[in-house]
């Protein structure tokens, strides 16, 4: 079975479609809110009337109002158009880890990305793809055609989470590649120094991009289900460490919470959506939960 077939197998399609049905009104509201952002210039939504002025397009004159008032008024519109989305997936070796779940972190991120790609295309919003480790490795231009989901998954099918990572440098490179304010959806385990990553995320926001940070960890990385003496290996450097897991658990979980809290706090201050996830969560429920939470905060 190919990787594409794996991610498009019937149960995954059912999960995505179920998510679409359960959260359709939320997603429409979420994307509509982004569409109304001031950086969009193509007007489609009627707002109110104003008096005709020299230079206005005669096609915008409301002739029904003219028939009633004998005066020329034009329809005023609110700025609204499609939002362009980019899926940015971390290819670093640590993303290939799983302890006992069926999906690695990378597999899980692909499932999330496939769902979001599907949903944006359903809304006729173009979505592109970028994969990165220490730099951008592959990119697909944004499209809104229904066949684009297969194109995205075909690229991901050939991707191998194998290298070292530099999330901050990759985000700066993404920022340099984007010509218009967009929705940037980042999928990473963020197993690196948070400070430069936070600075790069702030830079994206400062440039007018909407950013969603999906922080994907393995279930074992969030729960630390180990006992007794264990040997742990750092995936990108292959360094090994032997320790007493039972004695270390409390310290580890405290450090993990502080790590997540750093991103939660910094993202909140920058109006970035931070979504902490682990691979034991069913991805459609996790995504629906995020969207419901976002709607409640709106």
PDB file of C-alpha atoms in Angstrom:
ATOM      1  CA  UNK A   1       0.000   0.000   0.000  1.00  0.00           C
ATOM      2  CA  UNK A   2       1.384   3.423  -0.935  1.00  0.00           C
ATOM      3  CA  UNK A   3       1.618   6.226   1.595  1.00  0.00           C
ATOM      4  CA  UNK A   4      -1.021   8.177  -0.344  1.00  0.00           C
ATOM      5  CA  UNK A   5      -3.437   5.245  -0.066  1.00  0.00           C
ATOM      6  CA  UNK A   6      -2.604   5.000   3.625  1.00  0.00           C
ATOM      7  CA  UNK A   7      -3.661   8.595   4.270  1.00  0.00           C
ATOM      8  CA  UNK A   8      -6.658   8.348   1.954  1.00  0.00           C
ATOM      9  CA  UNK A   9      -7.862   4.977   3.245  1.00  0.00           C
ATOM     10  CA  UNK A  10     -11.625   4.812   3.941  1.00  0.00           C
ATOM     11  CA  UNK A  11     -11.437   5.346   7.701  1.00  0.00           C
ATOM     12  CA  UNK A  12      -9.353   8.512   7.260  1.00  0.00           C
ATOM     13  CA  UNK A  13     -11.742   9.828   4.596  1.00  0.00           C
ATOM     14  CA  UNK A  14     -14.630   9.084   6.986  1.00  0.00           C
ATOM     15  CA  UNK A  15     -12.855  10.985   9.756  1.00  0.00           C
ATOM     16  CA  UNK A  16     -12.285  13.993   7.501  1.00  0.00           C
ATOM     17  CA  UNK A  17     -15.872  13.956   6.214  1.00  0.00           C
ATOM     18  CA  UNK A  18     -17.212  13.568   9.751  1.00  0.00           C
ATOM     19  CA  UNK A  19     -15.135  16.546  10.794  1.00  0.00           C
ATOM     20  CA  UNK A  20     -16.513  18.492   7.842  1.00  0.00           C
ATOM     21  CA  UNK A  21     -20.110  17.739   8.860  1.00  0.00           C
ATOM     22  CA  UNK A  22     -19.630  18.327  12.590  1.00  0.00           C
ATOM     23  CA  UNK A  23     -17.666  21.541  12.250  1.00  0.00           C
ATOM     24  CA  UNK A  24     -18.797  22.975   8.907  1.00  0.00           C
ATOM     25  CA  UNK A  25     -20.448  26.052  10.392  1.00  0.00           C
ATOM     26  CA  UNK A  26     -17.461  26.655  12.661  1.00  0.00           C
ATOM     27  CA  UNK A  27     -14.982  26.330   9.795  1.00  0.00           C
ATOM     28  CA  UNK A  28     -17.037  28.678   7.622  1.00  0.00           C
ATOM     29  CA  UNK A  29     -17.035  31.236  10.413  1.00  0.00           C
ATOM     30  CA  UNK A  30     -13.321  30.736  11.029  1.00  0.00           C
ATOM     31  CA  UNK A  31     -12.361  31.197   7.375  1.00  0.00           C
ATOM     32  CA  UNK A  32     -14.906  33.997   6.872  1.00  0.00           C
ATOM     33  CA  UNK A  33     -13.286  35.881   9.749  1.00  0.00           C
ATOM     34  CA  UNK A  34      -9.933  35.571   8.006  1.00  0.00           C
ATOM     35  CA  UNK A  35     -11.458  36.647   4.685  1.00  0.00           C
ATOM     36  CA  UNK A  36     -12.580  39.925   6.229  1.00  0.00           C
ATOM     37  CA  UNK A  37      -9.025  40.818   7.208  1.00  0.00           C
ATOM     38  CA  UNK A  38      -7.968  44.240   5.875  1.00  0.00           C
ATOM     39  CA  UNK A  39      -5.279  42.903   3.548  1.00  0.00           C
ATOM     40  CA  UNK A  40      -7.893  41.525   1.142  1.00  0.00           C
ATOM     41  CA  UNK A  41      -8.981  43.892  -1.592  1.00  0.00           C
ATOM     42  CA  UNK A  42     -11.521  42.171  -3.844  1.00  0.00           C
ATOM     43  CA  UNK A  43     -15.022  43.249  -2.794  1.00  0.00           C
ATOM     44  CA  UNK A  44     -17.901  40.795  -2.924  1.00  0.00           C
ATOM     45  CA  UNK A  45     -20.043  41.389   0.164  1.00  0.00           C
ATOM     46  CA  UNK A  46     -22.610  44.215   0.040  1.00  0.00           C
ATOM     47  CA  UNK A  47     -22.451  46.612   3.000  1.00  0.00           C
ATOM     48  CA  UNK A  48     -24.327  49.924   2.435  1.00  0.00           C
ATOM     49  CA  UNK A  49     -25.001  52.759  -0.035  1.00  0.00           C
ATOM     50  CA  UNK A  50     -23.201  56.050  -0.558  1.00  0.00           C
ATOM     51  CA  UNK A  51     -23.682  58.900  -3.032  1.00  0.00           C
ATOM     52  CA  UNK A  52     -22.187  58.459  -6.488  1.00  0.00           C
ATOM     53  CA  UNK A  53     -18.954  60.410  -6.968  1.00  0.00           C
ATOM     54  CA  UNK A  54     -16.874  61.116 -10.115  1.00  0.00           C
ATOM     55  CA  UNK A  55     -14.581  58.185 -10.754  1.00  0.00           C
ATOM     56  CA  UNK A  56     -16.970  55.559  -9.367  1.00  0.00           C
ATOM     57  CA  UNK A  57     -17.793  52.632 -11.652  1.00  0.00           C
ATOM     58  CA  UNK A  58     -21.279  53.199 -13.138  1.00  0.00           C
ATOM     59  CA  UNK A  59     -21.857  49.450 -12.882  1.00  0.00           C
ATOM     60  CA  UNK A  60     -22.013  49.890  -9.083  1.00  0.00           C
ATOM     61  CA  UNK A  61     -24.998  52.285  -9.288  1.00  0.00           C
ATOM     62  CA  UNK A  62     -28.081  50.861  -7.589  1.00  0.00           C
ATOM     63  CA  UNK A  63     -30.800  51.585 -10.148  1.00  0.00           C
ATOM     64  CA  UNK A  64     -33.598  50.491  -7.814  1.00  0.00           C
ATOM     65  CA  UNK A  65     -32.581  53.233  -5.391  1.00  0.00           C
ATOM     66  CA  UNK A  66     -32.388  55.703  -8.316  1.00  0.00           C
ATOM     67  CA  UNK A  67     -35.939  54.771  -9.362  1.00  0.00           C
ATOM     68  CA  UNK A  68     -37.196  55.571  -5.849  1.00  0.00           C
ATOM     69  CA  UNK A  69     -35.140  58.701  -5.092  1.00  0.00           C
ATOM     70  CA  UNK A  70     -34.104  60.070  -8.490  1.00  0.00           C
ATOM     71  CA  UNK A  71     -30.540  60.201  -7.088  1.00  0.00           C
ATOM     72  CA  UNK A  72     -27.477  58.161  -7.946  1.00  0.00           C
ATOM     73  CA  UNK A  73     -26.185  55.912  -5.175  1.00  0.00           C
ATOM     74  CA  UNK A  74     -23.538  53.231  -5.465  1.00  0.00           C
ATOM     75  CA  UNK A  75     -23.293  50.033  -3.472  1.00  0.00           C
ATOM     76  CA  UNK A  76     -20.482  50.067  -0.962  1.00  0.00           C
ATOM     77  CA  UNK A  77     -18.757  46.738  -0.418  1.00  0.00           C
ATOM     78  CA  UNK A  78     -16.719  45.177   2.352  1.00  0.00           C
ATOM     79  CA  UNK A  79     -13.375  43.670   1.421  1.00  0.00           C
ATOM     80  CA  UNK A  80     -13.569  39.938   1.164  1.00  0.00           C
ATOM     81  CA  UNK A  81     -11.851  37.286  -0.943  1.00  0.00           C
ATOM     82  CA  UNK A  82     -10.306  33.864  -0.606  1.00  0.00           C
ATOM     83  CA  UNK A  83      -7.670  33.336   2.049  1.00  0.00           C
ATOM     84  CA  UNK A  84      -4.506  31.594   0.872  1.00  0.00           C
ATOM     85  CA  UNK A  85      -3.258  28.906   3.236  1.00  0.00           C
ATOM     86  CA  UNK A  86       0.132  27.224   3.552  1.00  0.00           C
ATOM     87  CA  UNK A  87       0.747  23.908   5.320  1.00  0.00           C
ATOM     88  CA  UNK A  88       4.292  23.892   6.757  1.00  0.00           C
ATOM     89  CA  UNK A  89       5.432  20.440   7.933  1.00  0.00           C
ATOM     90  CA  UNK A  90       8.542  19.633   9.967  1.00  0.00           C
ATOM     91  CA  UNK A  91      10.613  16.867   8.307  1.00  0.00           C
ATOM     92  CA  UNK A  92      13.160  16.461  11.116  1.00  0.00           C
ATOM     93  CA  UNK A  93      14.076  12.964  12.240  1.00  0.00           C
ATOM     94  CA  UNK A  94      12.344  13.367  15.603  1.00  0.00           C
ATOM     95  CA  UNK A  95       8.988  13.663  13.777  1.00  0.00           C
ATOM     96  CA  UNK A  96       9.362  10.008  12.729  1.00  0.00           C
ATOM     97  CA  UNK A  97       9.085   8.804  16.353  1.00  0.00           C
ATOM     98  CA  UNK A  98       6.297   6.744  17.879  1.00  0.00           C
ATOM     99  CA  UNK A  99       6.368   4.706  21.068  1.00  0.00           C
ATOM    100  CA  UNK A 100       3.202   2.619  20.802  1.00  0.00           C
ATOM    101  CA  UNK A 101       0.752   4.575  18.635  1.00  0.00           C
ATOM    102  CA  UNK A 102      -0.032   3.479  15.070  1.00  0.00           C
ATOM    103  CA  UNK A 103       0.938   6.886  13.685  1.00  0.00           C
ATOM    104  CA  UNK A 104       4.278   8.613  14.108  1.00  0.00           C
ATOM    105  CA  UNK A 105       4.223  12.352  14.805  1.00  0.00           C
ATOM    106  CA  UNK A 106       4.831  12.937  11.107  1.00  0.00           C
ATOM    107  CA  UNK A 107       1.967  10.604  10.119  1.00  0.00           C
ATOM    108  CA  UNK A 108      -0.294  12.408  12.566  1.00  0.00           C
ATOM    109  CA  UNK A 109       0.728  15.805  11.192  1.00  0.00           C
ATOM    110  CA  UNK A 110      -0.019  14.579   7.659  1.00  0.00           C
ATOM    111  CA  UNK A 111      -3.509  13.504   8.746  1.00  0.00           C
ATOM    112  CA  UNK A 112      -4.130  16.954  10.242  1.00  0.00           C
ATOM    113  CA  UNK A 113      -2.741  18.657   7.154  1.00  0.00           C
ATOM    114  CA  UNK A 114      -4.875  16.481   4.862  1.00  0.00           C
ATOM    115  CA  UNK A 115      -8.002  17.403   6.827  1.00  0.00           C
ATOM    116  CA  UNK A 116      -7.224  21.124   6.698  1.00  0.00           C
ATOM    117  CA  UNK A 117      -6.307  20.922   3.009  1.00  0.00           C
ATOM    118  CA  UNK A 118      -9.605  19.134   2.296  1.00  0.00           C
ATOM    119  CA  UNK A 119     -11.614  21.678   4.290  1.00  0.00           C
ATOM    120  CA  UNK A 120      -9.985  24.719   2.684  1.00  0.00           C
ATOM    121  CA  UNK A 121     -10.508  23.285  -0.790  1.00  0.00           C
ATOM    122  CA  UNK A 122     -14.158  22.642   0.131  1.00  0.00           C
ATOM    123  CA  UNK A 123     -14.340  26.391   0.849  1.00  0.00           C
ATOM    124  CA  UNK A 124     -12.619  27.044  -2.520  1.00  0.00           C
ATOM    125  CA  UNK A 125      -9.643  28.521  -0.685  1.00  0.00           C
ATOM    126  CA  UNK A 126      -6.221  27.850  -2.250  1.00  0.00           C
ATOM    127  CA  UNK A 127      -3.759  25.990  -0.050  1.00  0.00           C
ATOM    128  CA  UNK A 128      -0.073  25.288  -0.602  1.00  0.00           C
ATOM    129  CA  UNK A 129       2.519  23.054   1.039  1.00  0.00           C
ATOM    130  CA  UNK A 130       6.046  23.517   2.386  1.00  0.00           C
ATOM    131  CA  UNK A 131       8.177  20.835   4.047  1.00  0.00           C
ATOM    132  CA  UNK A 132      11.275  21.750   6.037  1.00  0.00           C
ATOM    133  CA  UNK A 133      14.035  20.537   8.339  1.00  0.00           C
ATOM    134  CA  UNK A 134      17.001  22.916   8.472  1.00  0.00           C
ATOM    135  CA  UNK A 135      15.535  24.702   5.430  1.00  0.00           C
ATOM    136  CA  UNK A 136      12.645  24.391   2.990  1.00  0.00           C
ATOM    137  CA  UNK A 137      12.959  21.075   1.156  1.00  0.00           C
ATOM    138  CA  UNK A 138       9.869  21.076  -1.044  1.00  0.00           C
ATOM    139  CA  UNK A 139       7.002  23.418  -1.799  1.00  0.00           C
ATOM    140  CA  UNK A 140       3.752  23.263  -3.747  1.00  0.00           C
ATOM    141  CA  UNK A 141       2.038  26.418  -4.971  1.00  0.00           C
ATOM    142  CA  UNK A 142      -1.421  27.105  -3.498  1.00  0.00           C
ATOM    143  CA  UNK A 143      -4.380  25.747  -5.459  1.00  0.00           C
ATOM    144  CA  UNK A 144      -8.062  25.239  -4.720  1.00  0.00           C
ATOM    145  CA  UNK A 145      -8.758  22.418  -7.212  1.00  0.00           C
ATOM    146  CA  UNK A 146     -10.172  19.209  -5.748  1.00  0.00           C
ATOM    147  CA  UNK A 147      -7.294  17.183  -7.207  1.00  0.00           C
ATOM    148  CA  UNK A 148      -4.837  19.266  -5.168  1.00  0.00           C
ATOM    149  CA  UNK A 149      -5.312  17.153  -2.030  1.00  0.00           C
ATOM    150  CA  UNK A 150      -3.881  14.172  -3.904  1.00  0.00           C
ATOM    151  CA  UNK A 151      -0.970  16.313  -5.111  1.00  0.00           C
ATOM    152  CA  UNK A 152      -0.206  17.415  -1.536  1.00  0.00           C
ATOM    153  CA  UNK A 153      -0.305  13.848  -0.234  1.00  0.00           C
ATOM    154  CA  UNK A 154       1.843  12.628  -3.121  1.00  0.00           C
ATOM    155  CA  UNK A 155       4.595  15.036  -2.076  1.00  0.00           C
ATOM    156  CA  UNK A 156       4.274  13.970   1.556  1.00  0.00           C
ATOM    157  CA  UNK A 157       4.362  10.304   0.508  1.00  0.00           C
ATOM    158  CA  UNK A 158       7.915  10.784  -0.714  1.00  0.00           C
ATOM    159  CA  UNK A 159       8.993  12.819   2.313  1.00  0.00           C
ATOM    160  CA  UNK A 160      11.210  11.163   4.916  1.00  0.00           C
ATOM    161  CA  UNK A 161      11.537  12.683   8.403  1.00  0.00           C
ATOM    162  CA  UNK A 162      15.275  12.161   8.625  1.00  0.00           C
ATOM    163  CA  UNK A 163      17.345  15.315   9.087  1.00  0.00           C
ATOM    164  CA  UNK A 164      18.230  17.727  11.849  1.00  0.00           C
ATOM    165  CA  UNK A 165      15.925  20.674  12.340  1.00  0.00           C
ATOM    166  CA  UNK A 166      16.109  24.447  12.364  1.00  0.00           C
ATOM    167  CA  UNK A 167      12.504  25.538  12.791  1.00  0.00           C
ATOM    168  CA  UNK A 168      13.325  29.229  13.202  1.00  0.00           C
ATOM    169  CA  UNK A 169      15.454  29.458  10.036  1.00  0.00           C
ATOM    170  CA  UNK A 170      12.782  27.598   8.071  1.00  0.00           C
ATOM    171  CA  UNK A 171      10.021  29.932   9.285  1.00  0.00           C
ATOM    172  CA  UNK A 172      12.129  32.946   8.291  1.00  0.00           C
ATOM    173  CA  UNK A 173      12.604  31.371   4.857  1.00  0.00           C
ATOM    174  CA  UNK A 174       8.832  30.795   4.581  1.00  0.00           C
ATOM    175  CA  UNK A 175       8.228  34.430   5.503  1.00  0.00           C
ATOM    176  CA  UNK A 176      10.613  35.549   2.752  1.00  0.00           C
ATOM    177  CA  UNK A 177       8.810  33.368   0.185  1.00  0.00           C
ATOM    178  CA  UNK A 178       5.315  34.728   0.882  1.00  0.00           C
ATOM    179  CA  UNK A 179       4.334  37.711  -1.239  1.00  0.00           C
ATOM    180  CA  UNK A 180       0.883  38.299   0.292  1.00  0.00           C
ATOM    181  CA  UNK A 181      -0.527  38.012   3.795  1.00  0.00           C
ATOM    182  CA  UNK A 182      -1.623  34.404   4.224  1.00  0.00           C
ATOM    183  CA  UNK A 183      -2.687  31.763   6.720  1.00  0.00           C
ATOM    184  CA  UNK A 184       0.410  29.770   7.772  1.00  0.00           C
ATOM    185  CA  UNK A 185      -0.295  26.434   9.495  1.00  0.00           C
ATOM    186  CA  UNK A 186       2.852  25.002  11.113  1.00  0.00           C
ATOM    187  CA  UNK A 187       3.108  21.335  12.192  1.00  0.00           C
ATOM    188  CA  UNK A 188       6.140  20.506  14.352  1.00  0.00           C
ATOM    189  CA  UNK A 189       7.223  18.835  17.583  1.00  0.00           C
ATOM    190  CA  UNK A 190       9.289  21.993  18.261  1.00  0.00           C
ATOM    191  CA  UNK A 191      12.102  19.982  19.866  1.00  0.00           C
ATOM    192  CA  UNK A 192      14.574  22.838  19.752  1.00  0.00           C
ATOM    193  CA  UNK A 193      15.355  26.093  21.547  1.00  0.00           C
ATOM    194  CA  UNK A 194      12.044  28.020  21.782  1.00  0.00           C
ATOM    195  CA  UNK A 195      13.498  31.560  21.732  1.00  0.00           C
ATOM    196  CA  UNK A 196      14.491  31.823  18.027  1.00  0.00           C
ATOM    197  CA  UNK A 197      11.295  29.984  17.018  1.00  0.00           C
ATOM    198  CA  UNK A 198       9.177  32.467  18.968  1.00  0.00           C
ATOM    199  CA  UNK A 199      11.025  35.365  17.317  1.00  0.00           C
ATOM    200  CA  UNK A 200      10.382  33.860  13.863  1.00  0.00           C
ATOM    201  CA  UNK A 201       6.687  33.380  14.679  1.00  0.00           C
ATOM    202  CA  UNK A 202       6.435  37.002  15.835  1.00  0.00           C
ATOM    203  CA  UNK A 203       8.073  38.044  12.570  1.00  0.00           C
ATOM    204  CA  UNK A 204       5.396  36.209  10.571  1.00  0.00           C
ATOM    205  CA  UNK A 205       2.663  37.969  12.544  1.00  0.00           C
ATOM    206  CA  UNK A 206       4.361  41.334  12.167  1.00  0.00           C
ATOM    207  CA  UNK A 207       4.281  40.822   8.396  1.00  0.00           C
ATOM    208  CA  UNK A 208       0.487  40.399   8.541  1.00  0.00           C
ATOM    209  CA  UNK A 209       0.184  36.611   8.332  1.00  0.00           C
ATOM    210  CA  UNK A 210      -2.309  34.625  10.381  1.00  0.00           C
ATOM    211  CA  UNK A 211      -0.471  31.750  12.092  1.00  0.00           C
ATOM    212  CA  UNK A 212      -1.667  28.482  13.640  1.00  0.00           C
ATOM    213  CA  UNK A 213       1.000  26.464  15.444  1.00  0.00           C
ATOM    214  CA  UNK A 214       0.131  22.760  15.789  1.00  0.00           C
ATOM    215  CA  UNK A 215       2.530  21.421  18.430  1.00  0.00           C
ATOM    216  CA  UNK A 216       2.520  17.668  17.758  1.00  0.00           C
ATOM    217  CA  UNK A 217       4.113  15.371  20.336  1.00  0.00           C
ATOM    218  CA  UNK A 218       4.011  11.626  20.747  1.00  0.00           C
ATOM    219  CA  UNK A 219       1.810  10.270  23.514  1.00  0.00           C
ATOM    220  CA  UNK A 220       4.932   8.976  25.292  1.00  0.00           C
ATOM    221  CA  UNK A 221       6.476  12.457  25.186  1.00  0.00           C
ATOM    222  CA  UNK A 222       3.464  13.949  26.970  1.00  0.00           C
ATOM    223  CA  UNK A 223       2.777  11.118  29.463  1.00  0.00           C
ATOM    224  CA  UNK A 224       6.272   9.591  30.013  1.00  0.00           C
ATOM    225  CA  UNK A 225       4.922   6.039  30.539  1.00  0.00           C
ATOM    226  CA  UNK A 226       8.282   4.515  31.529  1.00  0.00           C
ATOM    227  CA  UNK A 227       9.358   2.737  34.715  1.00  0.00           C
ATOM    228  CA  UNK A 228      12.680   1.655  36.154  1.00  0.00           C
ATOM    229  CA  UNK A 229      15.999   2.072  34.383  1.00  0.00           C
ATOM    230  CA  UNK A 230      15.583   3.040  30.729  1.00  0.00           C
ATOM    231  CA  UNK A 231      17.896   4.184  27.948  1.00  0.00           C
ATOM    232  CA  UNK A 232      16.673   7.165  25.938  1.00  0.00           C
ATOM    233  CA  UNK A 233      18.096   8.333  22.613  1.00  0.00           C
ATOM    234  CA  UNK A 234      18.049  11.876  21.248  1.00  0.00           C
ATOM    235  CA  UNK A 235      16.716  11.292  17.709  1.00  0.00           C
ATOM    236  CA  UNK A 236      18.692  13.944  15.832  1.00  0.00           C
ATOM    237  CA  UNK A 237      22.092  13.491  17.504  1.00  0.00           C
ATOM    238  CA  UNK A 238      21.798   9.788  18.504  1.00  0.00           C
ATOM    239  CA  UNK A 239      23.095  10.669  21.989  1.00  0.00           C
ATOM    240  CA  UNK A 240      22.011   8.133  24.605  1.00  0.00           C
ATOM    241  CA  UNK A 241      21.097   8.665  28.246  1.00  0.00           C
ATOM    242  CA  UNK A 242      20.380   6.019  30.882  1.00  0.00           C
ATOM    243  CA  UNK A 243      18.195   7.093  33.795  1.00  0.00           C
ATOM    244  CA  UNK A 244      15.716   5.976  36.450  1.00  0.00           C
ATOM    245  CA  UNK A 245      12.404   6.808  34.747  1.00  0.00           C
ATOM    246  CA  UNK A 246      10.330   6.513  37.923  1.00  0.00           C
ATOM    247  CA  UNK A 247      12.475   9.062  39.761  1.00  0.00           C
ATOM    248  CA  UNK A 248      12.738  11.342  36.717  1.00  0.00           C
ATOM    249  CA  UNK A 249       9.026  11.429  35.749  1.00  0.00           C
ATOM    250  CA  UNK A 250       7.916  14.333  37.953  1.00  0.00           C
ATOM    251  CA  UNK A 251      10.809  16.531  36.837  1.00  0.00           C
ATOM    252  CA  UNK A 252      10.221  15.628  33.174  1.00  0.00           C
ATOM    253  CA  UNK A 253       6.496  16.436  33.275  1.00  0.00           C
ATOM    254  CA  UNK A 254       7.196  19.776  34.979  1.00  0.00           C
ATOM    255  CA  UNK A 255       9.727  20.660  32.286  1.00  0.00           C
ATOM    256  CA  UNK A 256       7.282  19.644  29.557  1.00  0.00           C
ATOM    257  CA  UNK A 257       4.560  21.847  31.018  1.00  0.00           C
ATOM    258  CA  UNK A 258       6.967  24.793  31.241  1.00  0.00           C
ATOM    259  CA  UNK A 259       8.015  24.142  27.622  1.00  0.00           C
ATOM    260  CA  UNK A 260       4.410  24.181  26.401  1.00  0.00           C
ATOM    261  CA  UNK A 261       3.555  27.170  28.591  1.00  0.00           C
ATOM    262  CA  UNK A 262       6.326  29.199  26.935  1.00  0.00           C
ATOM    263  CA  UNK A 263       4.714  28.674  23.537  1.00  0.00           C
ATOM    264  CA  UNK A 264       1.211  29.164  24.919  1.00  0.00           C
ATOM    265  CA  UNK A 265       2.149  32.504  26.490  1.00  0.00           C
ATOM    266  CA  UNK A 266       4.216  33.835  23.591  1.00  0.00           C
ATOM    267  CA  UNK A 267       1.641  32.811  20.993  1.00  0.00           C
ATOM    268  CA  UNK A 268      -1.172  34.408  22.988  1.00  0.00           C
ATOM    269  CA  UNK A 269       0.753  37.685  23.167  1.00  0.00           C
ATOM    270  CA  UNK A 270       1.289  37.643  19.396  1.00  0.00           C
ATOM    271  CA  UNK A 271      -2.304  36.576  18.530  1.00  0.00           C
ATOM    272  CA  UNK A 272      -1.037  33.243  17.215  1.00  0.00           C
ATOM    273  CA  UNK A 273      -3.179  30.157  17.718  1.00  0.00           C
ATOM    274  CA  UNK A 274      -1.230  27.550  19.695  1.00  0.00           C
ATOM    275  CA  UNK A 275      -2.651  24.023  19.513  1.00  0.00           C
ATOM    276  CA  UNK A 276      -0.901  21.432  21.746  1.00  0.00           C
ATOM    277  CA  UNK A 277      -1.610  17.885  20.535  1.00  0.00           C
ATOM    278  CA  UNK A 278      -0.394  14.356  21.074  1.00  0.00           C
ATOM    279  CA  UNK A 279      -0.728  11.291  18.878  1.00  0.00           C
ATOM    280  CA  UNK A 280      -3.216   9.543  21.183  1.00  0.00           C
ATOM    281  CA  UNK A 281      -5.866  12.135  20.212  1.00  0.00           C
ATOM    282  CA  UNK A 282      -8.141  11.258  17.291  1.00  0.00           C
ATOM    283  CA  UNK A 283      -7.172  13.968  14.832  1.00  0.00           C
ATOM    284  CA  UNK A 284     -10.695  14.923  13.721  1.00  0.00           C
ATOM    285  CA  UNK A 285     -11.798  15.427  17.333  1.00  0.00           C
ATOM    286  CA  UNK A 286      -8.621  17.349  18.110  1.00  0.00           C
ATOM    287  CA  UNK A 287      -9.188  19.666  15.142  1.00  0.00           C
ATOM    288  CA  UNK A 288     -12.880  20.130  15.900  1.00  0.00           C
ATOM    289  CA  UNK A 289     -11.995  20.910  19.523  1.00  0.00           C
ATOM    290  CA  UNK A 290      -9.560  23.564  18.369  1.00  0.00           C
ATOM    291  CA  UNK A 291     -12.097  25.169  16.040  1.00  0.00           C
ATOM    292  CA  UNK A 292     -14.807  25.157  18.716  1.00  0.00           C
ATOM    293  CA  UNK A 293     -12.374  26.773  21.139  1.00  0.00           C
ATOM    294  CA  UNK A 294     -11.419  29.413  18.579  1.00  0.00           C
ATOM    295  CA  UNK A 295     -15.074  30.234  17.917  1.00  0.00           C
ATOM    296  CA  UNK A 296     -15.703  30.600  21.674  1.00  0.00           C
ATOM    297  CA  UNK A 297     -12.804  33.084  21.936  1.00  0.00           C
ATOM    298  CA  UNK A 298     -13.993  35.138  18.951  1.00  0.00           C
TER     299      UNK A 298
END
